[in-house]
C-alpha positions as semicolon CSV with decimal commas, in nm:
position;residue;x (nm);y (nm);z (nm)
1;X;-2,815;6,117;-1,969
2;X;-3,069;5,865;-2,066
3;X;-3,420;5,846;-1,854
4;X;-3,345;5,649;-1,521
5;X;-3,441;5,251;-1,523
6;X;-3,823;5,176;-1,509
7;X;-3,917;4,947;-1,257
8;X;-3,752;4,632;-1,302
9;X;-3,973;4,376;-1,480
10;X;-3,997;4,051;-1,336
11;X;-3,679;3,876;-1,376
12;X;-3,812;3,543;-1,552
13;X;-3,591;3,565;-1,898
14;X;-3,414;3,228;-1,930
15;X;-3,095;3,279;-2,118
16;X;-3,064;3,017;-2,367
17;X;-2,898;2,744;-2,194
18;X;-2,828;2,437;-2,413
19;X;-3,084;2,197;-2,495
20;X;-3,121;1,985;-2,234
21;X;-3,014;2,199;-1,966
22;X;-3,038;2,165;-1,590
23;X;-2,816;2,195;-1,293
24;X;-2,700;1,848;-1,272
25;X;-2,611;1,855;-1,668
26;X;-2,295;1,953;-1,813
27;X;-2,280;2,287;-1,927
28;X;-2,245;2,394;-2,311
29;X;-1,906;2,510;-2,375
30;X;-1,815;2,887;-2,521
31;X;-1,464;2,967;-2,691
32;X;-1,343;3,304;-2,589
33;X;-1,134;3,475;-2,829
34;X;-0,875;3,595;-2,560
35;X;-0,757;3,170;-2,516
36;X;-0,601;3,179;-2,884
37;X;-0,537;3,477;-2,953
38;X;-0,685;3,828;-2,972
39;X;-0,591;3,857;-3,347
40;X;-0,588;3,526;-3,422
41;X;-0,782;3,493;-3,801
42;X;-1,169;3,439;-3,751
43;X;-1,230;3,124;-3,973
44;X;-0,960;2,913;-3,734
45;X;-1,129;3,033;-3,469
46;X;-1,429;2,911;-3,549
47;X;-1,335;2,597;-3,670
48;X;-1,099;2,552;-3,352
49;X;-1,449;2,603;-3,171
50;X;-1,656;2,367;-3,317
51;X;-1,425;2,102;-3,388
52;X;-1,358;2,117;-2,961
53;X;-1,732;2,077;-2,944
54;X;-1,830;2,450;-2,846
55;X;-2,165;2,561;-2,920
56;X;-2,046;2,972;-2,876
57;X;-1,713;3,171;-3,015
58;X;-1,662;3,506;-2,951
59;X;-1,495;3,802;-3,100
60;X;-1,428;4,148;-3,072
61;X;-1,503;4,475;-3,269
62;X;-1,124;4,500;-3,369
63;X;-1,205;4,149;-3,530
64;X;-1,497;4,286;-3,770
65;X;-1,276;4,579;-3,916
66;X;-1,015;4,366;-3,946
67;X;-1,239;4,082;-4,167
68;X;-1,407;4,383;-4,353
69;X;-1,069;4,532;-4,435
70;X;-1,014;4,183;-4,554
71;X;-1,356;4,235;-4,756
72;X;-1,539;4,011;-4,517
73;X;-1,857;4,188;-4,432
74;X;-2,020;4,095;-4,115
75;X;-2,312;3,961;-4,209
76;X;-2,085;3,711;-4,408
77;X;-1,896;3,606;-4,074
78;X;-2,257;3,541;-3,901
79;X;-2,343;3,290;-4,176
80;X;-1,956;3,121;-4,173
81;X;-2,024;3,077;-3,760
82;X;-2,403;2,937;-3,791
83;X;-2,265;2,696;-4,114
84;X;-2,042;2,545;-3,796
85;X;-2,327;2,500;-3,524
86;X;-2,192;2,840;-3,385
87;X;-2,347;3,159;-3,196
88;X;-2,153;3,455;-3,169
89;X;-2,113;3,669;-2,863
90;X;-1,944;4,039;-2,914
91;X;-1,630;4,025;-2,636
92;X;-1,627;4,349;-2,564
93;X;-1,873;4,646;-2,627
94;X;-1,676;4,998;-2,470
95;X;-1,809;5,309;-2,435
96;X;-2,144;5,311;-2,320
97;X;-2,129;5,572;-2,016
98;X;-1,979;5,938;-2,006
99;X;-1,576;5,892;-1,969
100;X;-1,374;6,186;-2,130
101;X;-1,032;5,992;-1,985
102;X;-0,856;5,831;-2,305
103;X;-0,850;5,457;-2,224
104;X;-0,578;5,220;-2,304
105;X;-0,739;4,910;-2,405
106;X;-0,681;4,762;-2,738
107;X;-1,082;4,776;-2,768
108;X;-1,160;5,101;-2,681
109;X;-1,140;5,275;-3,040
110;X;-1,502;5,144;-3,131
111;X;-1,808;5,340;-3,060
112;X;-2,108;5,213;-2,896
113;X;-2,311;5,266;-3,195
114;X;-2,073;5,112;-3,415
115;X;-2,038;4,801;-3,199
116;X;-2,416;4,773;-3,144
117;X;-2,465;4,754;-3,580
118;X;-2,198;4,518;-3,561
119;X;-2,405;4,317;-3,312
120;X;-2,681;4,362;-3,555
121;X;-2,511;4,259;-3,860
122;X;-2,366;3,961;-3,717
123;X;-2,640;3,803;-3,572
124;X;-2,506;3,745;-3,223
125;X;-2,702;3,592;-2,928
126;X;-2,525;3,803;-2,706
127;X;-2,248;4,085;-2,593
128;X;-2,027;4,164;-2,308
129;X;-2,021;4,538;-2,173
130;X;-1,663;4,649;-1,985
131;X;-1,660;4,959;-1,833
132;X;-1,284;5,164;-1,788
133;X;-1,111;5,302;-1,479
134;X;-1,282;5,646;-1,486
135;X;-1,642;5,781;-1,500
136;X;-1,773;6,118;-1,556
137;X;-2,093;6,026;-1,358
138;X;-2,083;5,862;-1,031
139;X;-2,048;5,484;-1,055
140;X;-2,419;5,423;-0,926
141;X;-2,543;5,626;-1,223
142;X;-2,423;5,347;-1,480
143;X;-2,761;5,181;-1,438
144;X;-2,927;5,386;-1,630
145;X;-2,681;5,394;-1,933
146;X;-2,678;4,964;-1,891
147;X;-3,028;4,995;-1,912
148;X;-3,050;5,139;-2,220
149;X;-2,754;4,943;-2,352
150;X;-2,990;4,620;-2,285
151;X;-3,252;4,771;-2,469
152;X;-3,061;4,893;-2,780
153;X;-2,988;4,496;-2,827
154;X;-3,302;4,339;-2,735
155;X;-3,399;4,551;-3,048
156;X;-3,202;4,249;-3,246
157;X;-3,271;4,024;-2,954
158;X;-2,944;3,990;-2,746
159;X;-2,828;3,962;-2,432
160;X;-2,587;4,156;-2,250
161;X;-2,322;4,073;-2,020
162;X;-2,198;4,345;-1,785
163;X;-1,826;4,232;-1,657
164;X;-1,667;4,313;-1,313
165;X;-1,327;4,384;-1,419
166;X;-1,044;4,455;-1,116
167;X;-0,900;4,760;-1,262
168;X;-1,176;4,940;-1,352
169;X;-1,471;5,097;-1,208
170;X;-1,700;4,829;-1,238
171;X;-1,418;4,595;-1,030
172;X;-1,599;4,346;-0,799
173;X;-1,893;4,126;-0,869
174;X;-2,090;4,321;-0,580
175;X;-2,057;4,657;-0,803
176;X;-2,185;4,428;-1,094
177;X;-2,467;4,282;-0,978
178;X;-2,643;4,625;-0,809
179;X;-2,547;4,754;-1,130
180;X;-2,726;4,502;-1,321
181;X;-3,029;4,514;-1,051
182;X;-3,099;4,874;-1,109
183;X;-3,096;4,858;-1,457
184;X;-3,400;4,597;-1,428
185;X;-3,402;4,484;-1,765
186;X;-3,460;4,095;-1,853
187;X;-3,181;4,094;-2,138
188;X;-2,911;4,226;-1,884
189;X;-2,664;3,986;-1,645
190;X;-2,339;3,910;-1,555
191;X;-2,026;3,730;-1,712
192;X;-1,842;3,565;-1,424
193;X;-1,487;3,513;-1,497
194;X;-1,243;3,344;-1,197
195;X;-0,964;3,608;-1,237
196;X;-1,136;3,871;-1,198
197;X;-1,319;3,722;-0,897
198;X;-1,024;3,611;-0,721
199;X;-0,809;3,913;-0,764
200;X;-1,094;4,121;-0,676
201;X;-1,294;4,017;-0,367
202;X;-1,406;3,698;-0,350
203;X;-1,677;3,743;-0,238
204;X;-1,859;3,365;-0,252
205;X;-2,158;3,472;0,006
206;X;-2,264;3,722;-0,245
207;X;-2,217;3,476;-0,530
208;X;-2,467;3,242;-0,313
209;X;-2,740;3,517;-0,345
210;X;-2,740;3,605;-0,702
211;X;-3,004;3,399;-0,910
212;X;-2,789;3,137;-1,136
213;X;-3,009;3,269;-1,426
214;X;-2,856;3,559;-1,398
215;X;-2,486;3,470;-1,476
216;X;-2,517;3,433;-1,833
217;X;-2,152;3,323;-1,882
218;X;-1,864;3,153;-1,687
219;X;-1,513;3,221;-1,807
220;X;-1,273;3,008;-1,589
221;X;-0,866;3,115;-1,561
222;X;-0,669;3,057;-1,288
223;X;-0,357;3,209;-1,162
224;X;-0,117;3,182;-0,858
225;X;-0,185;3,290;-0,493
226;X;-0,027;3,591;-0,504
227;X;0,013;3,816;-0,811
228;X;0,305;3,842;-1,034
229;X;0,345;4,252;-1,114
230;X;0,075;4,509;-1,162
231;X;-0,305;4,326;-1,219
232;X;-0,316;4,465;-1,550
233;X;-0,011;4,311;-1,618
234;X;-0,108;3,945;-1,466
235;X;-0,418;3,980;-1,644
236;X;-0,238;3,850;-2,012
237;X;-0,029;3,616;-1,823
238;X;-0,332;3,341;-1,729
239;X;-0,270;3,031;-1,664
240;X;-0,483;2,687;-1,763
241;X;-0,769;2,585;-1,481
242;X;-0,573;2,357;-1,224
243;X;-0,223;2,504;-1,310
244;X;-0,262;2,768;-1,062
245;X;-0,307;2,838;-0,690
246;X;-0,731;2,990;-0,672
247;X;-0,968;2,806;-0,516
248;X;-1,174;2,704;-0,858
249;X;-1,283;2,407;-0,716
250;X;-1,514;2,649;-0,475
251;X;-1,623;2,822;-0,764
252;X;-1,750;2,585;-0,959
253;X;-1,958;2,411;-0,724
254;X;-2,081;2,771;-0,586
255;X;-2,182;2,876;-0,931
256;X;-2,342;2,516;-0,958
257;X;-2,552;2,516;-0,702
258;X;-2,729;2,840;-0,798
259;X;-2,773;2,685;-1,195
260;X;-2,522;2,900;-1,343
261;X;-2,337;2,666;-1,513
262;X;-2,505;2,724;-1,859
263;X;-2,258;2,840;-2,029
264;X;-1,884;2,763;-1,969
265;X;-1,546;2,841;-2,122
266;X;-1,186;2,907;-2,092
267;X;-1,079;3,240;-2,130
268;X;-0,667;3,195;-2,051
269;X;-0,518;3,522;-2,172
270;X;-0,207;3,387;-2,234
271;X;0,103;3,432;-2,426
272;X;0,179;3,055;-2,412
273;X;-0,141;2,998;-2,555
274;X;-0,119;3,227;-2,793
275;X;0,184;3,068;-3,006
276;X;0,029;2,779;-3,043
277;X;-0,181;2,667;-3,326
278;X;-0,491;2,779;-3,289
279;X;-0,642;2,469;-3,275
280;X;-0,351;2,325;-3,015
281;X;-0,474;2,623;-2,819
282;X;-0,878;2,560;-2,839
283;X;-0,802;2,179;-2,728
284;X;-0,560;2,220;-2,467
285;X;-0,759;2,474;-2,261
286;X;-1,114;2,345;-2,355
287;X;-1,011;2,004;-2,289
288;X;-0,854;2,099;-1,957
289;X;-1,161;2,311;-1,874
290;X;-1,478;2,026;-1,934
291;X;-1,249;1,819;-1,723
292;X;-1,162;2,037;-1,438
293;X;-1,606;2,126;-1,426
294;X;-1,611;1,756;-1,405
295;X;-1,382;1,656;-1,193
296;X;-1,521;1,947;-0,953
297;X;-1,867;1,847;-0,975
298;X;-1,809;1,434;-0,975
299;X;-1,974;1,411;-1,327
């Protein structure tokens, strides 16, 4: 069990938003892996990112063995994403609590400690923490082991992201964000994404509360009002912002008037998406995503 949070330290850290930055500016624009493709090859990706005028890509553990198996070493896939205008954000980092429950997810078979010198070796700006449906410790108790996720990467100067995911234990944005509150620490926030909001709770006067600054990522996917089969199941079947039935209009200008809008991106899990060229796939949904933030916010 690590040592319980320390007081939190004042909550000042600004998490790089793009130059320019301030809540009546477009946001800068992150591509996340899931919207072409889990597997989908690395140097594509990248490309796909910057040539749709991202400024972030993101990829997985799964995605470094794979490229070193290749005999791509990880420092080497750092330098190809900077030598596009790129930072990196690991999408996700498992494992970082007590759970002796086997869990299913296709990024589950890397350790903390091997993600983290990923992290490292990559260079990234940032990483996204997921949590699993079970717990050995009460859920409360995952402050501490946040906390001292957050400070294992501001050793190499990250951030991390804690997700609220529906099917797990971290599942609503409340759980989240007195998750991330406990912990204290200046490197640690949220990633917002719509799905998981909506087929949560959606619970907008909470959103209204939580400091903009400390969202440190929106990932926007919409879906239809009621869902199709089990959540876990619905949750690879996203569709494009406008092409469903949530109310992302209200969640855009929620997470705008707070200043969360930093940093912006589709993340459409989809198997649509997926077949498409993975540029096809980087300019359909980041296209339809800059215009559905505008169109919601009159820009």
């Amino acid at each position: 069990m690590p040592e319980s949070p320390a007081p939190a330290a004042p909550l000042g850290y600004s998490p790089a938003a793009p130059l320019g930055y301030s809540p009546a500016a477009p946001p800068g624009y992150t591509l996340w892996a899931g919207t072409v493709g889990f597997t989908s090859p690395l140097a594509e990706r990248f490309a796909a990112a910057a040539a749709t005028g991202c400024r972030q890509a993101t990829l997985s553990p799964p995605d470094v063995l794979r490229a070193a198996a290749d005999g791509m070493a990880a420092a080497e896939i750092g330098r190809m994403a900077r030598d596009l205008g790129l930072d990196l954000i690991i999408d996700p980092v498992m494992n970082w609590y007590p759970d002796r429950e086997p869990s299913p997810s296709r990024f589950a078979g890397v350790s903390t400690d091997d993600a983290l010198r990923m992290c490292e070796a990559l260079g990234v700006t940032s990483l996204s923490a997921i949590a699993t449906a079970t717990s050995d410790i009460p859920v409360p108790e995952l402050a501490g082991y946040f906390a001292r996720l957050c400070d294992r990467a501001a050793g190499f100067g990250a951030r991390v992201h804690l997700e609220f995911i529906p099917f797990t234990i971290v599942r609503t944005l409340r759980t989240a964000w007195d998750l991330v509150r406990a912990a204290g620490r200046p490197n640690g926030g949220l990633v917002f994404d719509t799905w998981h909001f909506f087929r949560g709770e959606a619970q907008f006067d909470l959103l209204e509360t939580i400091p903009g600054d400390r969202i440190f990522c929106v990932q926007l996917d919409d879906a239809p009002a009621v869902p199709e089969g089990s959540l876990r199941e619905e949750t690879s079947h996203r569709l494009l912002p406008g092409d469903g039935a949530l109310d992302l209009v209200a969640a855009v200008r929620a997470l705008h008037r707070i200043g969360a809008l930093t940093w912006v991106g589709p993340e459409v899990i989809s198997p649509d998406l997926a077949a498409l060229p993975v540029l096809d796939a980087a300019t359909l949904a980041v296209d339809r995503t800059r215009a559905f933030v505008a169109a919601a916010l009159d820009y």
